[in-house]
PDB file of N, CA, C and O in Angstrom:
ATOM      1  N   MET Q1253     105.469  94.878 100.869  1.00 90.00           N
ATOM      2  CA  MET Q1253     104.120  95.447 100.734  1.00 90.00           C
ATOM      3  C   MET Q1253     104.207  96.668  99.799  1.00 90.00           C
ATOM      4  O   MET Q1253     105.004  97.562 100.037  1.00 90.00           O
ATOM      5  N   VAL Q1254     103.409  96.634  98.751  1.00 92.00           N
ATOM      6  CA  VAL Q1254     103.405  97.741  97.798  1.00 92.00           C
ATOM      7  C   VAL Q1254     102.165  98.646  97.951  1.00 92.00           C
ATOM      8  O   VAL Q1254     102.188  99.768  97.449  1.00 92.00           O
ATOM      9  N   LEU Q1255     101.153  98.143  98.606  1.00 91.00           N
ATOM     10  CA  LEU Q1255      99.965  98.944  98.818  1.00 91.00           C
ATOM     11  C   LEU Q1255      99.272  98.514 100.130  1.00 91.00           C
ATOM     12  O   LEU Q1255      99.158  97.309 100.403  1.00 91.00           O
ATOM     13  N   GLU Q1256      98.947  99.484 100.983  1.00 93.00           N
ATOM     14  CA  GLU Q1256      98.189  99.196 102.185  1.00 93.00           C
ATOM     15  C   GLU Q1256      96.855  99.977 102.067  1.00 93.00           C
ATOM     16  O   GLU Q1256      96.876 101.156 101.793  1.00 93.00           O
ATOM     17  N   HIS Q1257      95.752  99.304 102.273  1.00 90.00           N
ATOM     18  CA  HIS Q1257      94.467  99.963 102.197  1.00 90.00           C
ATOM     19  C   HIS Q1257      93.789  99.766 103.568  1.00 90.00           C
ATOM     20  O   HIS Q1257      93.109  98.753 103.832  1.00 90.00           O
ATOM     21  N   ALA Q1258      93.989 100.740 104.473  1.00 92.00           N
ATOM     22  CA  ALA Q1258      93.535 100.651 105.839  1.00 92.00           C
ATOM     23  C   ALA Q1258      92.026 100.485 105.942  1.00 92.00           C
ATOM     24  O   ALA Q1258      91.534  99.801 106.856  1.00 92.00           O
ATOM     25  N   ALA Q1259      91.284 101.099 105.040  1.00 91.00           N
ATOM     26  CA  ALA Q1259      89.782 101.051 105.149  1.00 91.00           C
ATOM     27  C   ALA Q1259      89.314  99.634 104.984  1.00 91.00           C
ATOM     28  O   ALA Q1259      88.269  99.298 105.594  1.00 91.00           O
ATOM     29  N   SER Q1260      89.988  98.799 104.283  1.00 87.00           N
ATOM     30  CA  SER Q1260      89.538  97.378 104.144  1.00 87.00           C
ATOM     31  C   SER Q1260      90.445  96.416 104.875  1.00 87.00           C
ATOM     32  O   SER Q1260      90.216  95.210 104.768  1.00 87.00           O
ATOM     33  N   ASN Q1261      91.457  96.915 105.553  1.00 89.00           N
ATOM     34  CA  ASN Q1261      92.404  96.090 106.305  1.00 89.00           C
ATOM     35  C   ASN Q1261      93.120  95.130 105.387  1.00 89.00           C
ATOM     36  O   ASN Q1261      93.419  93.938 105.731  1.00 89.00           O
ATOM     37  N   THR Q1262      93.396  95.507 104.163  1.00 88.00           N
ATOM     38  CA  THR Q1262      94.047  94.677 103.194  1.00 88.00           C
ATOM     39  C   THR Q1262      95.247  95.361 102.561  1.00 88.00           C
ATOM     40  O   THR Q1262      95.363  96.603 102.597  1.00 88.00           O
ATOM     41  N   GLY Q1263      96.101  94.597 101.925  1.00 91.00           N
ATOM     42  CA  GLY Q1263      97.249  95.156 101.254  1.00 91.00           C
ATOM     43  C   GLY Q1263      97.657  94.230 100.104  1.00 91.00           C
ATOM     44  O   GLY Q1263      97.213  93.073 100.021  1.00 91.00           O
ATOM     45  N   ILE Q1264      98.535  94.738  99.256  1.00 93.00           N
ATOM     46  CA  ILE Q1264      99.082  93.930  98.169  1.00 93.00           C
ATOM     47  C   ILE Q1264     100.573  93.861  98.405  1.00 93.00           C
ATOM     48  O   ILE Q1264     101.224  94.845  98.669  1.00 93.00           O
ATOM     49  N   CYS Q1265     101.103  92.641  98.286  1.00 92.00           N
ATOM     50  CA  CYS Q1265     102.516  92.468  98.473  1.00 92.00           C
ATOM     51  C   CYS Q1265     103.134  91.640  97.295  1.00 92.00           C
ATOM     52  O   CYS Q1265     102.386  90.959  96.587  1.00 92.00           O
ATOM     53  N   TYR Q1266     104.430  91.710  97.191  1.00 93.00           N
ATOM     54  CA  TYR Q1266     105.181  90.905  96.243  1.00 93.00           C
ATOM     55  C   TYR Q1266     105.996  89.864  97.018  1.00 93.00           C
ATOM     56  O   TYR Q1266     106.720  90.245  97.995  1.00 93.00           O
ATOM     57  N   CYS Q1267     105.971  88.613  96.619  1.00 90.00           N
ATOM     58  CA  CYS Q1267     106.744  87.608  97.267  1.00 90.00           C
ATOM     59  C   CYS Q1267     107.185  86.564  96.196  1.00 90.00           C
ATOM     60  O   CYS Q1267     106.321  85.883  95.636  1.00 90.00           O
ATOM     61  N   ALA Q1268     108.460  86.493  95.964  1.00 88.00           N
ATOM     62  CA  ALA Q1268     108.995  85.549  94.992  1.00 88.00           C
ATOM     63  C   ALA Q1268     108.990  84.095  95.492  1.00 88.00           C
ATOM     64  O   ALA Q1268     109.165  83.177  94.683  1.00 88.00           O
ATOM     65  N   GLN Q1269     108.743  83.926  96.745  1.00 86.00           N
ATOM     66  CA  GLN Q1269     108.692  82.550  97.354  1.00 86.00           C
ATOM     67  C   GLN Q1269     107.261  82.189  97.597  1.00 86.00           C
ATOM     68  O   GLN Q1269     106.366  82.968  97.393  1.00 86.00           O
ATOM     69  N   GLY Q1270     106.983  81.018  98.093  1.00 72.00           N
ATOM     70  CA  GLY Q1270     105.595  80.602  98.417  1.00 72.00           C
ATOM     71  C   GLY Q1270     104.895  80.368  97.077  1.00 72.00           C
ATOM     72  O   GLY Q1270     105.136  79.392  96.385  1.00 72.00           O
ATOM     73  N   PHE Q1271     103.932  81.178  96.744  1.00 76.00           N
ATOM     74  CA  PHE Q1271     103.161  81.046  95.529  1.00 76.00           C
ATOM     75  C   PHE Q1271     103.917  81.551  94.303  1.00 76.00           C
ATOM     76  O   PHE Q1271     103.522  81.359  93.197  1.00 76.00           O
ATOM     77  N   GLY Q1272     104.977  82.317  94.554  1.00 71.00           N
ATOM     78  CA  GLY Q1272     105.835  82.800  93.406  1.00 71.00           C
ATOM     79  C   GLY Q1272     106.738  81.709  93.047  1.00 71.00           C
ATOM     80  O   GLY Q1272     106.897  80.747  93.745  1.00 71.00           O
ATOM     81  N   PRO Q1273     107.418  81.769  91.935  1.00 81.00           N
ATOM     82  CA  PRO Q1273     107.433  82.891  90.988  1.00 81.00           C
ATOM     83  C   PRO Q1273     106.219  82.913  90.056  1.00 81.00           C
ATOM     84  O   PRO Q1273     106.009  83.912  89.373  1.00 81.00           O
ATOM     85  N   LYS Q1274     105.408  81.870  90.033  1.00 90.00           N
ATOM     86  CA  LYS Q1274     104.276  81.850  89.078  1.00 90.00           C
ATOM     87  C   LYS Q1274     103.237  82.893  89.449  1.00 90.00           C
ATOM     88  O   LYS Q1274     102.676  83.533  88.599  1.00 90.00           O
ATOM     89  N   SER Q1275     102.935  83.059  90.727  1.00 91.00           N
ATOM     90  CA  SER Q1275     101.936  84.018  91.208  1.00 91.00           C
ATOM     91  C   SER Q1275     102.488  84.806  92.392  1.00 91.00           C
ATOM     92  O   SER Q1275     102.103  84.563  93.511  1.00 91.00           O
ATOM     93  N   PRO Q1276     103.387  85.753  92.125  1.00 93.00           N
ATOM     94  CA  PRO Q1276     104.066  86.473  93.203  1.00 93.00           C
ATOM     95  C   PRO Q1276     103.316  87.600  93.878  1.00 93.00           C
ATOM     96  O   PRO Q1276     103.797  88.123  94.876  1.00 93.00           O
ATOM     97  N   TRP Q1277     102.168  88.033  93.342  1.00 94.00           N
ATOM     98  CA  TRP Q1277     101.458  89.201  93.885  1.00 94.00           C
ATOM     99  C   TRP Q1277     100.275  88.687  94.708  1.00 94.00           C
ATOM    100  O   TRP Q1277      99.411  88.004  94.224  1.00 94.00           O
ATOM    101  N   GLY Q1278     100.262  89.091  96.003  1.00 91.00           N
ATOM    102  CA  GLY Q1278      99.233  88.558  96.916  1.00 91.00           C
ATOM    103  C   GLY Q1278      98.424  89.649  97.608  1.00 91.00           C
ATOM    104  O   GLY Q1278      98.871  90.732  97.830  1.00 91.00           O
ATOM    105  N   LEU Q1279      97.177  89.289  97.921  1.00 90.00           N
ATOM    106  CA  LEU Q1279      96.317  90.135  98.708  1.00 90.00           C
ATOM    107  C   LEU Q1279      96.317  89.565 100.131  1.00 90.00           C
ATOM    108  O   LEU Q1279      96.051  88.376 100.367  1.00 90.00           O
ATOM    109  N   LEU Q1280      96.588  90.460 101.083  1.00 89.00           N
ATOM    110  CA  LEU Q1280      96.743  90.064 102.468  1.00 89.00           C
ATOM    111  C   LEU Q1280      95.936  90.920 103.397  1.00 89.00           C
ATOM    112  O   LEU Q1280      95.711  92.120 103.138  1.00 89.00           O
ATOM    113  N   PHE Q1281      95.505  90.334 104.520  1.00 89.00           N
ATOM    114  CA  PHE Q1281      94.967  91.166 105.644  1.00 89.00           C
ATOM    115  C   PHE Q1281      96.148  91.781 106.355  1.00 89.00           C
ATOM    116  O   PHE Q1281      97.146  91.154 106.588  1.00 89.00           O
ATOM    117  N   LEU Q1282      95.963  93.018 106.793  1.00 89.00           N
ATOM    118  CA  LEU Q1282      97.004  93.779 107.473  1.00 89.00           C
ATOM    119  C   LEU Q1282      97.084  93.450 108.967  1.00 89.00           C
ATOM    120  O   LEU Q1282      98.158  93.422 109.567  1.00 89.00           O
ATOM    121  N   LYS Q1283      95.903  93.227 109.590  1.00 90.00           N
ATOM    122  CA  LYS Q1283      95.788  92.947 111.022  1.00 90.00           C
ATOM    123  C   LYS Q1283      94.727  91.898 111.271  1.00 90.00           C
ATOM    124  O   LYS Q1283      93.891  91.679 110.414  1.00 90.00           O
ATOM    125  N   GLY Q1284      94.716  91.402 112.502  1.00 87.00           N
ATOM    126  CA  GLY Q1284      93.682  90.527 112.941  1.00 87.00           C
ATOM    127  C   GLY Q1284      93.966  89.055 112.745  1.00 87.00           C
ATOM    128  O   GLY Q1284      95.098  88.695 112.368  1.00 87.00           O
ATOM    129  N   PRO Q1285      92.999  88.200 113.038  1.00 84.00           N
ATOM    130  CA  PRO Q1285      93.208  86.758 113.076  1.00 84.00           C
ATOM    131  C   PRO Q1285      93.563  86.125 111.694  1.00 84.00           C
ATOM    132  O   PRO Q1285      94.102  85.040 111.650  1.00 84.00           O
ATOM    133  N   HIS Q1286      93.265  86.824 110.621  1.00 76.00           N
ATOM    134  CA  HIS Q1286      93.516  86.275 109.280  1.00 76.00           C
ATOM    135  C   HIS Q1286      94.801  86.781 108.669  1.00 76.00           C
ATOM    136  O   HIS Q1286      95.110  86.484 107.490  1.00 76.00           O
ATOM    137  N   LYS Q1287      95.587  87.574 109.452  1.00 80.00           N
ATOM    138  CA  LYS Q1287      96.848  88.103 108.930  1.00 80.00           C
ATOM    139  C   LYS Q1287      97.761  86.957 108.535  1.00 80.00           C
ATOM    140  O   LYS Q1287      97.891  85.983 109.322  1.00 80.00           O
ATOM    141  N   GLY Q1288      98.395  87.070 107.394  1.00 72.00           N
ATOM    142  CA  GLY Q1288      99.308  85.999 106.932  1.00 72.00           C
ATOM    143  C   GLY Q1288      99.389  85.977 105.441  1.00 72.00           C
ATOM    144  O   GLY Q1288      98.959  86.891 104.787  1.00 72.00           O
ATOM    145  N   MET Q1289      99.940  84.874 104.915  1.00 71.00           N
ATOM    146  CA  MET Q1289     100.153  84.781 103.483  1.00 71.00           C
ATOM    147  C   MET Q1289      98.847  84.645 102.674  1.00 71.00           C
ATOM    148  O   MET Q1289      98.881  84.773 101.474  1.00 71.00           O
ATOM    149  N   GLY Q1290      97.786  84.252 103.305  1.00 64.00           N
ATOM    150  CA  GLY Q1290      96.525  84.159 102.589  1.00 64.00           C
ATOM    151  C   GLY Q1290      96.353  82.825 101.902  1.00 64.00           C
ATOM    152  O   GLY Q1290      97.240  81.956 101.856  1.00 64.00           O
ATOM    153  N   MET Q1291      95.208  82.645 101.247  1.00 66.00           N
ATOM    154  CA  MET Q1291      94.894  81.433 100.503  1.00 66.00           C
ATOM    155  C   MET Q1291      95.536  81.488  99.137  1.00 66.00           C
ATOM    156  O   MET Q1291      95.894  82.563  98.625  1.00 66.00           O
ATOM    157  N   ASP Q1292      95.662  80.348  98.487  1.00 69.00           N
ATOM    158  CA  ASP Q1292      96.232  80.346  97.135  1.00 69.00           C
ATOM    159  C   ASP Q1292      95.408  81.119  96.136  1.00 69.00           C
ATOM    160  O   ASP Q1292      95.836  81.603  95.123  1.00 69.00           O
ATOM    161  N   SER Q1293      94.068  81.302  96.420  1.00 69.00           N
ATOM    162  CA  SER Q1293      93.228  82.065  95.500  1.00 69.00           C
ATOM    163  C   SER Q1293      93.461  83.570  95.604  1.00 69.00           C
ATOM    164  O   SER Q1293      92.916  84.344  94.855  1.00 69.00           O
ATOM    165  N   SER Q1294      94.279  83.979  96.567  1.00 86.00           N
ATOM    166  CA  SER Q1294      94.592  85.394  96.753  1.00 86.00           C
ATOM    167  C   SER Q1294      95.956  85.779  96.173  1.00 86.00           C
ATOM    168  O   SER Q1294      96.485  86.802  96.507  1.00 86.00           O
ATOM    169  N   TRP Q1295      96.503  84.966  95.221  1.00 91.00           N
ATOM    170  CA  TRP Q1295      97.808  85.214  94.643  1.00 91.00           C
ATOM    171  C   TRP Q1295      97.646  85.293  93.124  1.00 91.00           C
ATOM    172  O   TRP Q1295      96.911  84.509  92.579  1.00 91.00           O
ATOM    173  N   PHE Q1296      98.358  86.203  92.497  1.00 93.00           N
ATOM    174  CA  PHE Q1296      98.121  86.553  91.144  1.00 93.00           C
ATOM    175  C   PHE Q1296      99.457  86.636  90.367  1.00 93.00           C
ATOM    176  O   PHE Q1296     100.516  86.886  90.949  1.00 93.00           O
ATOM    177  N   GLN Q1297      99.379  86.535  89.016  1.00 93.00           N
ATOM    178  CA  GLN Q1297     100.563  86.647  88.174  1.00 93.00           C
ATOM    179  C   GLN Q1297     101.049  88.085  88.027  1.00 93.00           C
ATOM    180  O   GLN Q1297     102.232  88.289  87.771  1.00 93.00           O
ATOM    181  N   SER Q1298     100.153  89.077  88.156  1.00 94.00           N
ATOM    182  CA  SER Q1298     100.567  90.479  87.968  1.00 94.00           C
ATOM    183  C   SER Q1298     100.003  91.361  89.046  1.00 94.00           C
ATOM    184  O   SER Q1298      98.977  91.038  89.730  1.00 94.00           O
ATOM    185  N   LEU Q1299     100.663  92.491  89.231  1.00 94.00           N
ATOM    186  CA  LEU Q1299     100.172  93.515  90.165  1.00 94.00           C
ATOM    187  C   LEU Q1299      98.789  93.995  89.727  1.00 94.00           C
ATOM    188  O   LEU Q1299      97.906  94.201  90.574  1.00 94.00           O
ATOM    189  N   GLU Q1300      98.550  94.170  88.437  1.00 94.00           N
ATOM    190  CA  GLU Q1300      97.244  94.653  87.961  1.00 94.00           C
ATOM    191  C   GLU Q1300      96.138  93.680  88.362  1.00 94.00           C
ATOM    192  O   GLU Q1300      95.085  94.071  88.834  1.00 94.00           O
ATOM    193  N   GLU Q1301      96.386  92.386  88.185  1.00 94.00           N
ATOM    194  CA  GLU Q1301      95.341  91.377  88.578  1.00 94.00           C
ATOM    195  C   GLU Q1301      95.038  91.454  90.075  1.00 94.00           C
ATOM    196  O   GLU Q1301      93.895  91.381  90.484  1.00 94.00           O
ATOM    197  N   ALA Q1302      96.099  91.585  90.885  1.00 93.00           N
ATOM    198  CA  ALA Q1302      95.896  91.651  92.329  1.00 93.00           C
ATOM    199  C   ALA Q1302      95.107  92.929  92.695  1.00 93.00           C
ATOM    200  O   ALA Q1302      94.192  92.864  93.468  1.00 93.00           O
ATOM    201  N   PHE Q1303      95.441  94.052  92.071  1.00 92.00           N
ATOM    202  CA  PHE Q1303      94.760  95.319  92.358  1.00 92.00           C
ATOM    203  C   PHE Q1303      93.273  95.237  91.925  1.00 92.00           C
ATOM    204  O   PHE Q1303      92.400  95.660  92.672  1.00 92.00           O
ATOM    205  N   ARG Q1304      93.014  94.706  90.794  1.00 92.00           N
ATOM    206  CA  ARG Q1304      91.620  94.575  90.312  1.00 92.00           C
ATOM    207  C   ARG Q1304      90.771  93.706  91.167  1.00 92.00           C
ATOM    208  O   ARG Q1304      89.551  93.811  91.250  1.00 92.00           O
ATOM    209  N   ASP Q1305      91.378  92.768  91.924  1.00 90.00           N
ATOM    210  CA  ASP Q1305      90.635  91.848  92.787  1.00 90.00           C
ATOM    211  C   ASP Q1305      90.570  92.411  94.209  1.00 90.00           C
ATOM    212  O   ASP Q1305      89.937  91.827  95.086  1.00 90.00           O
ATOM    213  N   SER Q1306      91.236  93.523  94.507  1.00 88.00           N
ATOM    214  CA  SER Q1306      91.310  94.068  95.843  1.00 88.00           C
ATOM    215  C   SER Q1306      90.123  94.929  96.199  1.00 88.00           C
ATOM    216  O   SER Q1306      89.411  95.445  95.328  1.00 88.00           O
ATOM    217  N   HIS Q1307      89.952  95.184  97.488  1.00 79.00           N
ATOM    218  CA  HIS Q1307      88.955  96.114  97.957  1.00 79.00           C
ATOM    219  C   HIS Q1307      89.268  97.561  97.594  1.00 79.00           C
ATOM    220  O   HIS Q1307      88.377  98.335  97.438  1.00 79.00           O
ATOM    221  N   ALA Q1308      90.534  97.887  97.457  1.00 81.00           N
ATOM    222  CA  ALA Q1308      90.898  99.266  97.044  1.00 81.00           C
ATOM    223  C   ALA Q1308      90.363  99.548  95.683  1.00 81.00           C
ATOM    224  O   ALA Q1308      89.881 100.688  95.419  1.00 81.00           O
ATOM    225  N   PHE Q1309      90.410  98.583  94.775  1.00 82.00           N
ATOM    226  CA  PHE Q1309      89.869  98.803  93.452  1.00 82.00           C
ATOM    227  C   PHE Q1309      88.360  98.935  93.491  1.00 82.00           C
ATOM    228  O   PHE Q1309      87.781  99.821  92.854  1.00 82.00           O
ATOM    229  N   ASP Q1310      87.675  98.091  94.262  1.00 68.00           N
ATOM    230  CA  ASP Q1310      86.222  98.156  94.395  1.00 68.00           C
ATOM    231  C   ASP Q1310      85.792  99.503  94.902  1.00 68.00           C
ATOM    232  O   ASP Q1310      84.822 100.089  94.376  1.00 68.00           O
ATOM    233  N   LEU Q1311      86.443 100.018  95.956  1.00 59.00           N
ATOM    234  CA  LEU Q1311      86.042 101.320  96.547  1.00 59.00           C
ATOM    235  C   LEU Q1311      86.355 102.454  95.606  1.00 59.00           C
ATOM    236  O   LEU Q1311      85.593 103.396  95.511  1.00 59.00           O
ATOM    237  N   GLY Q1312      87.421 102.368  94.834  1.00 54.00           N
ATOM    238  CA  GLY Q1312      87.782 103.435  93.880  1.00 54.00           C
ATOM    239  C   GLY Q1312      86.799 103.512  92.753  1.00 54.00           C
ATOM    240  O   GLY Q1312      86.459 104.581  92.240  1.00 54.00           O
ATOM    241  N   SER Q1313      86.283 102.359  92.292  1.00 54.00           N
ATOM    242  CA  SER Q1313      85.374 102.362  91.138  1.00 54.00           C
ATOM    243  C   SER Q1313      84.001 102.837  91.530  1.00 54.00           C
ATOM    244  O   SER Q1313      83.197 103.270  90.698  1.00 54.00           O
ATOM    245  N   GLU Q1314      83.618 102.801  92.842  1.00 52.00           N
ATOM    246  CA  GLU Q1314      82.314 103.237  93.308  1.00 52.00           C
ATOM    247  C   GLU Q1314      82.171 104.749  93.208  1.00 52.00           C
ATOM    248  O   GLU Q1314      81.075 105.261  93.029  1.00 52.00           O
ATOM    249  N   SER Q1315      83.277 105.496  93.269  1.00 48.00           N
ATOM    250  CA  SER Q1315      83.185 106.912  93.265  1.00 48.00           C
ATOM    251  C   SER Q1315      83.039 107.495  91.873  1.00 48.00           C
ATOM    252  O   SER Q1315      82.816 108.698  91.680  1.00 48.00           O
ATOM    253  N   SER Q1316      83.170 106.657  90.810  1.00 44.00           N
ATOM    254  CA  SER Q1316      83.063 107.136  89.419  1.00 44.00           C
ATOM    255  C   SER Q1316      81.602 107.308  89.008  1.00 44.00           C
ATOM    256  O   SER Q1316      80.725 106.655  89.381  1.00 44.00           O
TER     257      SER Q1316
END
């Protein structure tokens, strides 16, 4: 896990297995019934792509 965003119950992690190595950066729920590796649409080729699709990015851009 490289980022945890408690306000949205989400995080970004790196995993070379599963959807990696092609798409090793994933958006995950931290707690609750949906906790897990997530859907294939939640995996990205780069950390930047994952961050831009995350709730942390959405909330950060609203304050500008």
